[in-house]
Coordinates of C-alpha atoms and ligand atoms in Angstrom, one line a residue:
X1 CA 103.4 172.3 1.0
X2 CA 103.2 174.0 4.0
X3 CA 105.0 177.8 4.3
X4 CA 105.9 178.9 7.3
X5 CA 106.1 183.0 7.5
X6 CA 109.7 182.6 7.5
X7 CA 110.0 180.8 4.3
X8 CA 108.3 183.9 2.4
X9 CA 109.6 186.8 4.3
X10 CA 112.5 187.8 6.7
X11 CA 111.8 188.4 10.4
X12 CA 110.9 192.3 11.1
X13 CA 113.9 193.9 12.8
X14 CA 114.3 194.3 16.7
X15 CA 111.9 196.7 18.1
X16 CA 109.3 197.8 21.2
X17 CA 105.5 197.8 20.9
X18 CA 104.1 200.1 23.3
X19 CA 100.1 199.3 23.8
X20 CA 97.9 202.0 25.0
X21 CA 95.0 200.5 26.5
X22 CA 97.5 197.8 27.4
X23 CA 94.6 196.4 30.6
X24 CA 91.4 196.6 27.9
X25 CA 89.6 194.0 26.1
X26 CA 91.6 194.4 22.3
X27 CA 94.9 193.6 24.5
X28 CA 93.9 191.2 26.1
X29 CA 91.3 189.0 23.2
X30 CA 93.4 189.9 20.2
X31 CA 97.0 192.0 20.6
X32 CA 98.8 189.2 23.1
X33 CA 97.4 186.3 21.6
X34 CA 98.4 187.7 18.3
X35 CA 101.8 187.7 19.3
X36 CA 101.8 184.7 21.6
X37 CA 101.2 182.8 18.2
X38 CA 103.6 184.3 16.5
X39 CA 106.3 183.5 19.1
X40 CA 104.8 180.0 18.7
X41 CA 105.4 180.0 14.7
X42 CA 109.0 181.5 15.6
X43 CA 107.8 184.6 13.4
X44 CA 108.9 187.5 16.4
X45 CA 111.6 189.5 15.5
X46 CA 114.8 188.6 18.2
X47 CA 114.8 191.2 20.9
X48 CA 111.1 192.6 21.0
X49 CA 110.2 194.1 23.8
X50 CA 106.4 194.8 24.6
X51 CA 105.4 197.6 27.1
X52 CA 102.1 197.9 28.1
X53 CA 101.2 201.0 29.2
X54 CA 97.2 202.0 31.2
X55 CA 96.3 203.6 34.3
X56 CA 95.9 201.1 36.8
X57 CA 98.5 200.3 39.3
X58 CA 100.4 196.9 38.3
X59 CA 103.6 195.0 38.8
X60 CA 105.0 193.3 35.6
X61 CA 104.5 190.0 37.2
X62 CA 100.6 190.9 37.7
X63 CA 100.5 192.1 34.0
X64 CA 101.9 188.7 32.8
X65 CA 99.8 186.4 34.8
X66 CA 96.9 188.5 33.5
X67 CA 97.8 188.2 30.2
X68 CA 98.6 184.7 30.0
X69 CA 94.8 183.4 31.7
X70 CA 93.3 185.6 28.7
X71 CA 95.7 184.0 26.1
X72 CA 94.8 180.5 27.4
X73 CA 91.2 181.7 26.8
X74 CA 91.6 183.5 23.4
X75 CA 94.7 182.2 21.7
X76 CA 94.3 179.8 18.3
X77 CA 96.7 177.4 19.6
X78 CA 97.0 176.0 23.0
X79 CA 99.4 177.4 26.0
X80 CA 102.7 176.1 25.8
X81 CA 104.5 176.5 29.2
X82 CA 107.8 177.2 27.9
X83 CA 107.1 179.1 25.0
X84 CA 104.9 181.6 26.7
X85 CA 107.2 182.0 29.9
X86 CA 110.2 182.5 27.2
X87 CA 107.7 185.7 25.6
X88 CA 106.1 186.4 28.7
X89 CA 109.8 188.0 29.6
X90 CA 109.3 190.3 27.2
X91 CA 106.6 191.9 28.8
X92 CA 106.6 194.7 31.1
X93 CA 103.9 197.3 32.3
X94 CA 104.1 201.1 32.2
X95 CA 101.4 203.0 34.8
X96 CA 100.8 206.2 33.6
X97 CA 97.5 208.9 32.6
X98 CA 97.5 209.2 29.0
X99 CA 97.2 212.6 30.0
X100 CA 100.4 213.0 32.2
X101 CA 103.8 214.1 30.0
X102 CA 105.5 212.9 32.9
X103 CA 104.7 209.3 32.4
X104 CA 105.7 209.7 28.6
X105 CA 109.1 210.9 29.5
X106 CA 109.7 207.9 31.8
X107 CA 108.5 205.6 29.3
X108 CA 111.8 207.1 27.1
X109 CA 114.0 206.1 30.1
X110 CA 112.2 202.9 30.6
X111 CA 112.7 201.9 27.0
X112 CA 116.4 203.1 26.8
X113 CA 116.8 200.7 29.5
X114 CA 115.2 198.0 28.1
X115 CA 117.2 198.6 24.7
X116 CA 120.6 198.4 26.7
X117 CA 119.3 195.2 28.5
X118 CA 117.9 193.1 25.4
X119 CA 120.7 195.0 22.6
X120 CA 117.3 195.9 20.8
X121 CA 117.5 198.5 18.2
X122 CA 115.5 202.1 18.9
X123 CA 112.5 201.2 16.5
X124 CA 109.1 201.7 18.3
X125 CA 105.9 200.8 17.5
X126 CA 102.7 202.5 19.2
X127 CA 99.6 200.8 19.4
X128 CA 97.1 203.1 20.1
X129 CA 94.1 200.2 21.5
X130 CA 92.4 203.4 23.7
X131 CA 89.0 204.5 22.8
X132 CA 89.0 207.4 19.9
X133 CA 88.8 210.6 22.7
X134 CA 92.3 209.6 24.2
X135 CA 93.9 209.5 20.5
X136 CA 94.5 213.0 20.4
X137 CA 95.9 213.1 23.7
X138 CA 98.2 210.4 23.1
X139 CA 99.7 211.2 20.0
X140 CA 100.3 214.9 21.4
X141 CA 102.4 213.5 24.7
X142 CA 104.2 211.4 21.9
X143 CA 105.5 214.2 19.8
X144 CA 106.0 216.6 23.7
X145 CA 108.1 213.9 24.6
X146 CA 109.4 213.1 21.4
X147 CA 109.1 209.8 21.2
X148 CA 107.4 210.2 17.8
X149 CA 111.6 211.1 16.9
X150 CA 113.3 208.2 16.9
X151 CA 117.6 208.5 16.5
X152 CA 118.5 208.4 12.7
X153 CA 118.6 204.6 11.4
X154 CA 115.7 203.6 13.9
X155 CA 111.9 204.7 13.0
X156 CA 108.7 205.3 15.1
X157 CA 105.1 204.3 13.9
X158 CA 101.7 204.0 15.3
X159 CA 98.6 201.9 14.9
X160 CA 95.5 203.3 15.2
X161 CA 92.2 200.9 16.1
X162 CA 89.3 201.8 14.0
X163 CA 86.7 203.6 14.5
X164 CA 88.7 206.2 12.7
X165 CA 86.3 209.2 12.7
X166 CA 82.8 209.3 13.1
X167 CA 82.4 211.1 9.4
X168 CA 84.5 212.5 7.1
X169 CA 84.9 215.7 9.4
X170 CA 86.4 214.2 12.2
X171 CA 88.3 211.9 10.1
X172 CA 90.0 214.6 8.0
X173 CA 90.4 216.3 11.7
X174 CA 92.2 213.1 13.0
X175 CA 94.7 212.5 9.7
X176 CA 95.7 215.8 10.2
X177 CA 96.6 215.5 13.9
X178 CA 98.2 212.2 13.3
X179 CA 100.6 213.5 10.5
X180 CA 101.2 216.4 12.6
X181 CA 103.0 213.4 14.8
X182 CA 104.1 210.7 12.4
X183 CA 104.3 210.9 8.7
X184 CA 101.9 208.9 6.5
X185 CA 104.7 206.1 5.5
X186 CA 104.6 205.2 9.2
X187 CA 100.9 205.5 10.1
X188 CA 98.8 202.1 10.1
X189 CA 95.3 202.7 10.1
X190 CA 93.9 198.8 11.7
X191 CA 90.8 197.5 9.7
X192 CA 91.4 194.0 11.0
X193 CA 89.2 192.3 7.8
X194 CA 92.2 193.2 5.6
X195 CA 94.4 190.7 7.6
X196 CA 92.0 188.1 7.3
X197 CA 93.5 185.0 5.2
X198 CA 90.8 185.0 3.0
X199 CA 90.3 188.6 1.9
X200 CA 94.3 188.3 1.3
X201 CA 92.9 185.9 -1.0
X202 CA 90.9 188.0 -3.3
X203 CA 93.6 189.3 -5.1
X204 CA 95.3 186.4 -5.3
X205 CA 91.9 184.5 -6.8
X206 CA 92.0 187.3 -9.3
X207 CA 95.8 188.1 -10.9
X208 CA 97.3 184.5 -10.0
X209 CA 94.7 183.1 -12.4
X210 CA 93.7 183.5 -15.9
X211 CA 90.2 182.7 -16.0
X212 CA 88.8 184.6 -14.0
X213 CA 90.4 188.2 -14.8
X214 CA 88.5 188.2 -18.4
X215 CA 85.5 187.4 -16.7
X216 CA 85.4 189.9 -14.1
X217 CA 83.5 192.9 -15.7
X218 CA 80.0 193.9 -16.5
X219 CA 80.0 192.0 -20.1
X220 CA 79.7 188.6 -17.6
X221 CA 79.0 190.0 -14.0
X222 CA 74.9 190.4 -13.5
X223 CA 75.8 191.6 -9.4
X224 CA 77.3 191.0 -6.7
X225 CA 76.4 190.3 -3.3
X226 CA 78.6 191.5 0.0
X227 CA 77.4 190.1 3.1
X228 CA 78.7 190.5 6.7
X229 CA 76.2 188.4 8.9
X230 CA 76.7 187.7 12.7
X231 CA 74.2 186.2 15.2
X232 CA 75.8 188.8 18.2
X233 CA 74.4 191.8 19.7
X234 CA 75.1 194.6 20.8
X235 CA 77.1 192.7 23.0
X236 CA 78.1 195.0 26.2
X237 CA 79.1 197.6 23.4
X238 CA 76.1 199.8 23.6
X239 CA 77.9 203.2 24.6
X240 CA 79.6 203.3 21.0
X241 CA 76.9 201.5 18.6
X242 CA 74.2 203.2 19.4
X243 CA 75.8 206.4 18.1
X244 CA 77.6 204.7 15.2
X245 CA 75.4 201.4 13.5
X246 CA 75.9 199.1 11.3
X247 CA 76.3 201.4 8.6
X248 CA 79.5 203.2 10.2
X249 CA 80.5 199.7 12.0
X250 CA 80.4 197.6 9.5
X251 CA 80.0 199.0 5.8
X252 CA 82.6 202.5 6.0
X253 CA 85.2 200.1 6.8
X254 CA 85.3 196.3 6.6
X255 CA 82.6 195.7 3.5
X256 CA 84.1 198.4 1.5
X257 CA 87.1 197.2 1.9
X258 CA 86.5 194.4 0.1
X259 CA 84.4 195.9 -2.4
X260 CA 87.6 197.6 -3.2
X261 CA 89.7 194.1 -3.2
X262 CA 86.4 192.6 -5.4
X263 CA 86.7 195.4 -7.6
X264 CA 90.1 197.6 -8.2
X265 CA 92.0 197.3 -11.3
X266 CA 95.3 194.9 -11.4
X267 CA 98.2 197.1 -9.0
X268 CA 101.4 198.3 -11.5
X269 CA 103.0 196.4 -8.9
X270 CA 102.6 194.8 -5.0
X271 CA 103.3 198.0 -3.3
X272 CA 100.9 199.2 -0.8
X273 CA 100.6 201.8 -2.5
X274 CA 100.1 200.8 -5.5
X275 CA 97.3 198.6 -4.2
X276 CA 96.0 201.5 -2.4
X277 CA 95.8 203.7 -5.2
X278 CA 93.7 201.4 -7.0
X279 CA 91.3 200.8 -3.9
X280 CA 90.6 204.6 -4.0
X281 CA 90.3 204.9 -7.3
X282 CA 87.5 202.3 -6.6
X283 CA 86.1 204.5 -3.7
X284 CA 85.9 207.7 -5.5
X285 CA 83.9 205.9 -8.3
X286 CA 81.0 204.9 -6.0
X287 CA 78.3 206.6 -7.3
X288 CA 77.2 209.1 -4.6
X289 CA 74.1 208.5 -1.9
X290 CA 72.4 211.4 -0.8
X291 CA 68.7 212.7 -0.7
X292 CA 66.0 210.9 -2.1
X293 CA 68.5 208.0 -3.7
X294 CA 69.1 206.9 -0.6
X295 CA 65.6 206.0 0.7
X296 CA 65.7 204.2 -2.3
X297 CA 68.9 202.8 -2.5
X298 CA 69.7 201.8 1.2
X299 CA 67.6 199.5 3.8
X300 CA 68.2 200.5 7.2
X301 CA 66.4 198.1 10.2
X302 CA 66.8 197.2 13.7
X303 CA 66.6 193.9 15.6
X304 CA 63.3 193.2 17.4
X305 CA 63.1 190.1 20.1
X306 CA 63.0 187.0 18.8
X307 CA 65.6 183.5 19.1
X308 CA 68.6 182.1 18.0
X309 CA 69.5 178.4 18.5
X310 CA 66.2 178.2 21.1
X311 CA 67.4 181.5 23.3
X312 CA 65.1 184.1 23.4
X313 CA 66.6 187.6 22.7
X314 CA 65.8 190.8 23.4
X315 CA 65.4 194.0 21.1
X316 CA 67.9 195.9 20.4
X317 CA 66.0 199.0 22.2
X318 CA 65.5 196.8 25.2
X319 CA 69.4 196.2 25.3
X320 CA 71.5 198.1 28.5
X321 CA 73.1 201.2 27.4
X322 CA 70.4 201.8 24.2
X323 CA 68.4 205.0 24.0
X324 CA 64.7 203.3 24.5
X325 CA 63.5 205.4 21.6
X326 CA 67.2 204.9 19.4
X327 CA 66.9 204.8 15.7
X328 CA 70.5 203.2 15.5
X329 CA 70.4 200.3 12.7
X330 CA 71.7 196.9 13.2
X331 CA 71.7 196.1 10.0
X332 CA 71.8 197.7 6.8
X333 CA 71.8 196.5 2.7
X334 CA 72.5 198.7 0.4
X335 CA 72.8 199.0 -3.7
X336 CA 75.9 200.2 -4.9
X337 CA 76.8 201.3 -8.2
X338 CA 80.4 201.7 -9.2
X339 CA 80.6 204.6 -12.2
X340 CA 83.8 203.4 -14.2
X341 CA 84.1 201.3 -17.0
X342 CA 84.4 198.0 -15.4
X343 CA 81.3 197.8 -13.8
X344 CA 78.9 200.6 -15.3
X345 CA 75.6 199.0 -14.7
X346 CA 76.6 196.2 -12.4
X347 CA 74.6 196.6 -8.8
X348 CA 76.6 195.4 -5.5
X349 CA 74.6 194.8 -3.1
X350 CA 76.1 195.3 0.3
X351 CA 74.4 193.6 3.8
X352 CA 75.7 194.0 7.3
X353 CA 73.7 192.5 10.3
X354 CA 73.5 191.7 13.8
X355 CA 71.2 189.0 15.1
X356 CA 71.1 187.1 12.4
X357 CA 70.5 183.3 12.2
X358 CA 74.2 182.3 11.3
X359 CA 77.8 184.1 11.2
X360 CA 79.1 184.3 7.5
X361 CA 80.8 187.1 5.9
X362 CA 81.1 186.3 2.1
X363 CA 81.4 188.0 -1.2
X364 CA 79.1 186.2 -4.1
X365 CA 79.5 186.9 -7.7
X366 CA 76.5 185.5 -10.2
X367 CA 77.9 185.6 -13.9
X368 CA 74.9 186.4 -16.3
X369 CA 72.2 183.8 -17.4
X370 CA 73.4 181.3 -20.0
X371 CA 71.1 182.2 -23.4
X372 CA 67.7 181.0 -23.2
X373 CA 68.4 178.3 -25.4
X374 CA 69.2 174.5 -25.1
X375 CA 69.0 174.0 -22.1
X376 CA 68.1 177.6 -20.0
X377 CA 64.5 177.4 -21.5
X378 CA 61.0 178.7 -20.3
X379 CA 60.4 175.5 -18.7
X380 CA 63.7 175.1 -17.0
X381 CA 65.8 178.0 -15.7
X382 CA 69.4 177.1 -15.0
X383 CA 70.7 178.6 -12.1
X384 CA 73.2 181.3 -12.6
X385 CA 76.9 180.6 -12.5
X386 CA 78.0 181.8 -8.8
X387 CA 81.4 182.3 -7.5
X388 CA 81.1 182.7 -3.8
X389 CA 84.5 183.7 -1.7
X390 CA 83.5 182.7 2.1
X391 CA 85.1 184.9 4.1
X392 CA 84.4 182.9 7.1
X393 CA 84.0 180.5 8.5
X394 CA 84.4 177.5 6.4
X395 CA 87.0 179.6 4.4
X396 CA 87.2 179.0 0.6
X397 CA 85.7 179.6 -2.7
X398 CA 83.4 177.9 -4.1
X399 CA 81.8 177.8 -7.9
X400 CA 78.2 176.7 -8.5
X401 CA 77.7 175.0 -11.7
X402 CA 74.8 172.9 -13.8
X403 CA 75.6 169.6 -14.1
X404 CA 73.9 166.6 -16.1
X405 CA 72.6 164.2 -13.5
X406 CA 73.1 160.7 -13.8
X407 CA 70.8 158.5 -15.8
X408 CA 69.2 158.3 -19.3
X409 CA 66.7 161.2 -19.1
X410 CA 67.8 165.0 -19.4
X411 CA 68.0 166.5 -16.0
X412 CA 70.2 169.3 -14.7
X413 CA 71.0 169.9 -11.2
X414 CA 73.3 173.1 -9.6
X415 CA 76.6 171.3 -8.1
X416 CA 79.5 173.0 -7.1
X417 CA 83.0 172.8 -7.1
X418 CA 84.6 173.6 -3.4
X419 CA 88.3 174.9 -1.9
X420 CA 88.5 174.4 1.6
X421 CA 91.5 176.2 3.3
X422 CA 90.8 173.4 6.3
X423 CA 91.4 170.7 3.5
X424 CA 93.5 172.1 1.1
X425 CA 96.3 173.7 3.6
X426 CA 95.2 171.4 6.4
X427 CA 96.7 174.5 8.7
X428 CA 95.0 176.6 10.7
X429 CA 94.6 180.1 9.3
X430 CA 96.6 183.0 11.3
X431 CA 94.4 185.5 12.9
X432 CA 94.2 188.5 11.4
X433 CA 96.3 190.7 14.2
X434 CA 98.6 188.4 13.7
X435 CA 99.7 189.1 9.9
X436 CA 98.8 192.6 10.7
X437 CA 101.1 193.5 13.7
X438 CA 103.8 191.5 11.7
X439 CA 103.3 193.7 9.0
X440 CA 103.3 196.8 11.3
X441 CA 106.6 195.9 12.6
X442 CA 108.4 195.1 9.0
X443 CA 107.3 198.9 7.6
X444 CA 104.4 196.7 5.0
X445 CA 101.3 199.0 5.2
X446 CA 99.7 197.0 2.4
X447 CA 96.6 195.2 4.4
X448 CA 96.4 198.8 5.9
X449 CA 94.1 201.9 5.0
X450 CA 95.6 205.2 3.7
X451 CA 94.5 208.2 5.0
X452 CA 92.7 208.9 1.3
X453 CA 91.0 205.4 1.6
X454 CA 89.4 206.5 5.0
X455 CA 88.1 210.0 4.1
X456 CA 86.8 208.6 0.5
X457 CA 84.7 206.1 2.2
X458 CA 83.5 208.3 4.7
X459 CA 82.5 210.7 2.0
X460 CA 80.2 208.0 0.4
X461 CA 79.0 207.2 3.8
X462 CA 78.4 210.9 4.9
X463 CA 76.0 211.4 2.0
X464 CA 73.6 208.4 3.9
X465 CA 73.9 209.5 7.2
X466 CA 73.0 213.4 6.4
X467 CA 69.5 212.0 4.8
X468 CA 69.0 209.5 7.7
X469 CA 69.0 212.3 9.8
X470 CA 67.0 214.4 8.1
X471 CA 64.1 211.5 8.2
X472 CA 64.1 208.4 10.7
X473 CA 60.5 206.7 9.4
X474 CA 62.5 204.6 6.7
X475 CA 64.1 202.4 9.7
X476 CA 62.0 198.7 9.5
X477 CA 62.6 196.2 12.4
X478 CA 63.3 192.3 12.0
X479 CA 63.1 189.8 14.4
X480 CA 66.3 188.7 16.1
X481 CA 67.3 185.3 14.3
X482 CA 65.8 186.1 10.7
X483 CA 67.8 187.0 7.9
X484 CA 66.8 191.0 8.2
X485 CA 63.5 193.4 6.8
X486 CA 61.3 192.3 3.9
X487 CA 62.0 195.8 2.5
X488 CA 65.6 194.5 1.8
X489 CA 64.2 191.6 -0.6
X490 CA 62.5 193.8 -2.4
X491 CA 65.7 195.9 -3.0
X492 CA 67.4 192.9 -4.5
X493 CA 64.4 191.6 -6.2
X494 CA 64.3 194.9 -8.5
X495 CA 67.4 193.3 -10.0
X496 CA 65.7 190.1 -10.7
X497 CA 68.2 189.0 -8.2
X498 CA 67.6 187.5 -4.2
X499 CA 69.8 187.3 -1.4
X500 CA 72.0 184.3 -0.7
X501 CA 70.5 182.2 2.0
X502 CA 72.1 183.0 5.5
Ligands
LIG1 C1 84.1 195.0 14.4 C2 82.8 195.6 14.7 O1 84.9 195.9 13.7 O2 84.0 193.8 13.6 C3 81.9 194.6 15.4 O3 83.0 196.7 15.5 C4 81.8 193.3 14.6 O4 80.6 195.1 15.6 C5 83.2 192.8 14.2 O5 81.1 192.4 15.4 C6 83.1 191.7 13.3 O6 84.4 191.2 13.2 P1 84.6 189.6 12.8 O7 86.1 189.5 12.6 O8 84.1 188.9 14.0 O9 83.8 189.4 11.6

């Protein structure tokens, strides 16, 4: 059966999204697709109105023709003529410095305008896609001009793109100047692998089903294996990964994430916060890195030249915009113990990397060795059970099992048993801004991170960084289109363990 987002929740009421950073790349790949798709599914509440508002000098009609040759580029589902001239009226463009007040306090006339025009409501939504400097600017010409207020009955929020911080300093800093602004309830921290279909799905996997739940602790879990692997580069982006890296990239935010999801105790309910209690409780139970631990803990490395698909690549130190001499990893695994009773004595190991031979971000769980007995003898080692949740692509779960192979003689091979989301559904899976900004706009900050979230995985992350930079020889290289360092199978190995073939 197929469900359409209107059959399992209402539409969000009226409102205006304002985009900051409304000309840059998120805007124009991600935030008006997004919403193009969702005017496509009918799931836009009646009467939005979407302001973008940047520096550069631009008539509405400029805006929208923009917008609509990067959503025939980016969007899921082709350009429909009518249904994108239909949204496209929604659309208008605000010039203004994030710095100028004046510009702020014509945006409050503008949107009184448009409110009068479209008999929207005064519920706002800010979206703050502007790189992390102009935050604090921003949110202080919202509450000068008091947009941050809305008129009793309406409400205000904001989204804020990752990164958010650099450590836990800055991101302490940064909740505090946001709440100075907007209170927590209506603060949506974006970490866009929470709105993906499939890490919905974890939860789901886990309470909707009985068989798994009595499974999933460290009587039956041997490990469990995170990976986020992508063939890209650097990709044009050099100015901010050099100084952040895989580590704060990748592992602070998106893998931990769903380490949380993979490991948190069943919610007292579906309330975000609810969930996000039990996601922290998670975080604060991570069993600290710092000094000598994490030399032996963590693998840090950096892409060297090499190929993917027959094109030759260059390292990562050879790529514009990176220090010659930077010690900035592009990929990172890491052992991860989780000190609570669930999983005392269970290793996660965690991967992130750039350059690798194929994209796949997945989560695999191998169940301990059947006894060595029967059939698990010296002679023939089963394979362990594995439950692997892909991420993407090819999203689904799969279980690998031993089966008896056809025939009169005693053999038994690993099969598994697949869900496809492509087969099963046979719909294509929203993207992730799409659920998200939905959620934004109906006041549902569950597939969002709390300010506690963010600060408790920094502090885990902190501890790695501070003994990184108190020694850089650790950092290995690998060659662009291998599966990362040789020092990382050896951190795996000392669990009797490998890594899952990329
Ligand atoms: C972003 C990182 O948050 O996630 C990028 O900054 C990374 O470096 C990207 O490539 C991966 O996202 P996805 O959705 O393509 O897996």
């Amino acid at each position: 059966m197929n469900i359409t987002p209107q059959q399992i929740r209402q539409l969000p009421e009226s409102c205006t999204l304002v985009i900051f950073g409304a000309t840059g790349d998120l805007t124009h790949r991600k935030l008006i697709p997004a919403l193009y798709n969702l005017a496509v599914e009918g799931a836009l509440p009646a009467g939005l109105n979407v302001v973008g508002f940047a520096r550069r000098e631009k008539s509405n009609e400029e805006f929208r023709d923009e917008l609509k040759i990067t959503t025939q580029k980016f969007s899921r589902s082709p350009l429909n003529e009518e249904i994108w001239n239909r949204f496209a009226q929604s659309i208008s463009y605000h010039r203004s410095e994030f710095h100028d007040l004046n510009g702020y306090c014509r945006l409050v006339e503008q949107l009184g305008k448009n409110d009068v025009l479209s008999k929207s409501t005064e519920n706002r939504l800010f979206y703050l896609a502007v790189a992390p400097d102009q935050v604090e600017t921003i949110l202080h010409n919202l509450k000068e001009s008091g947009l941050n207020f809305p008129r009793e009955g309406s409400w205000a929020r904001v989204i804020i793109e990752k990164p958010f911080g650099v450590d836990l300093k800055t991101a302490h800093h940064l909740n505090k100047l946001v709440h100075g602004v907007f209170p927590e309830k209506e603060t949506y921290r974006i970490d866009h692998y929470l709105g993906k279909e499939t890490a919905q799905n974890i939860m789901v996997l886990r309470f909707a089903n009985s068989i798994f739940e009595s499974l999933w602790n460290s009587k039956h879990i041997h490990h469990v294996q995170i990976t986020a692997a992508e063939p890209l580069g650097v990709e044009g982006r050099a100015g901010y990964y050099d100084k952040a890296g895989a580590l704060r990239d990748m592992v602070q935010n998106h893998l931990l994430q769903l380490l949380t999801l993979m490991a948190m105790e069943p919610p007292m309910s579906m309330s975000a916060d609810a969930i996000r209690d039990e996601k922290v409780k998670v975080l604060k139970s991570l069993r600290p890195l710092k000094g000598k631990d994490v030399f032996k803990n963590v693998v840090r490395a950096q892409y060297d030249e090499g190929t993917i698909n027959g094109q030759a690549l260059s390292a990562y130190r050879s790529e514009q915009g990176v220090a010659p001499q930077s010690t900035t990893e592009s990929y990172v695994a890491l052992q991860i113990a989780i000190d609570n009773w669930r999983w005392a004595g269970v290793p996660f190991f965690v991967r992130a990397g750039k350059r690798m031979p194929h994209a796949g971000t997945e989560i695999a769980i191998t169940f301990n060795a059947v006894p060595p007995v029967l059939f698990n003898t010296l002679g023939h080692t089963l394979d362990q059970n594995v439950l692997v949740i892909r991420i993407q692509p090819n999203e689904g779960i799969s279980l690998g099992m031993s089966a008896k192979t056809p025939g009169s003689t005693l053999r038994i091979e690993p099969v598994k048993m697949n869900f496809c989301y492509g087969t099963s559904f046979q719909k294509q899976n929203p993207e992730a801004y799409e659920r998200l900004l939905l959620d934004a706009m109906s006041g549902d900050a569950t597939l969002f991170a709390r300010s506690d979230e963010v600060e408790a995985a920094w502090a885990f992350v902190d501890g790695i960084e501070e003994a990184w930079l108190q020694e850089s020889d650790d950092l290995c290289f690998y060659k662009s289109g291998t599966s990362g360092p040789d020092k990382a199978d050896d951190l795996i190995s000392s669990c009797g363990a490998s890594w899952r073939k990329l």
